[in-house]
PDB file of C-alpha atoms in Angstrom:
ATOM      1  CA  GLY A   1       0.000   0.000   0.000  1.00  0.00           C
ATOM      2  CA  ASP A   2       0.965   3.666  -0.207  1.00  0.00           C
ATOM      3  CA  VAL A   3       1.521   3.939   3.547  1.00  0.00           C
ATOM      4  CA  ALA A   4       3.950   1.014   3.517  1.00  0.00           C
ATOM      5  CA  ASP A   5       5.892   2.635   0.668  1.00  0.00           C
ATOM      6  CA  VAL A   6       6.175   5.879   2.632  1.00  0.00           C
ATOM      7  CA  LEU A   7       7.479   4.007   5.667  1.00  0.00           C
ATOM      8  CA  VAL A   8      10.064   2.207   3.541  1.00  0.00           C
ATOM      9  CA  VAL A   9      11.246   5.476   2.011  1.00  0.00           C
ATOM     10  CA  ALA A  10      11.497   7.066   5.465  1.00  0.00           C
ATOM     11  CA  ASP A  11      13.553   4.127   6.731  1.00  0.00           C
ATOM     12  CA  LEU A  12      15.870   4.385   3.730  1.00  0.00           C
ATOM     13  CA  LYS A  13      16.358   8.115   4.256  1.00  0.00           C
ATOM     14  CA  GLN A  14      17.408   7.415   7.858  1.00  0.00           C
ATOM     15  CA  PHE A  15      19.568   4.438   6.884  1.00  0.00           C
ATOM     16  CA  VAL A  16      21.496   5.931   3.962  1.00  0.00           C
ATOM     17  CA  PRO A  17      23.374   8.619   5.969  1.00  0.00           C
ATOM     18  CA  ILE A  18      24.402   5.998   8.541  1.00  0.00           C
ATOM     19  CA  LEU A  19      25.592   3.718   5.760  1.00  0.00           C
ATOM     20  CA  THR A  20      27.598   6.479   4.095  1.00  0.00           C
ATOM     21  CA  GLU A  21      29.251   7.344   7.419  1.00  0.00           C
ATOM     22  CA  LYS A  22      30.293   3.722   7.894  1.00  0.00           C
ATOM     23  CA  ILE A  23      31.656   3.574   4.346  1.00  0.00           C
ATOM     24  CA  GLN A  24      33.640   6.778   4.862  1.00  0.00           C
ATOM     25  CA  ALA A  25      34.965   5.412   8.164  1.00  0.00           C
ATOM     26  CA  LEU A  26      36.551   2.589   6.182  1.00  0.00           C
TER      27      LEU A  26
END
């Protein structure tokens, strides 16, 4: 549903910066 898609996008937006920080830490 649309709500589920919004939640997934929100999770990705929170996850991507954390992932990039970990990549840069390498």
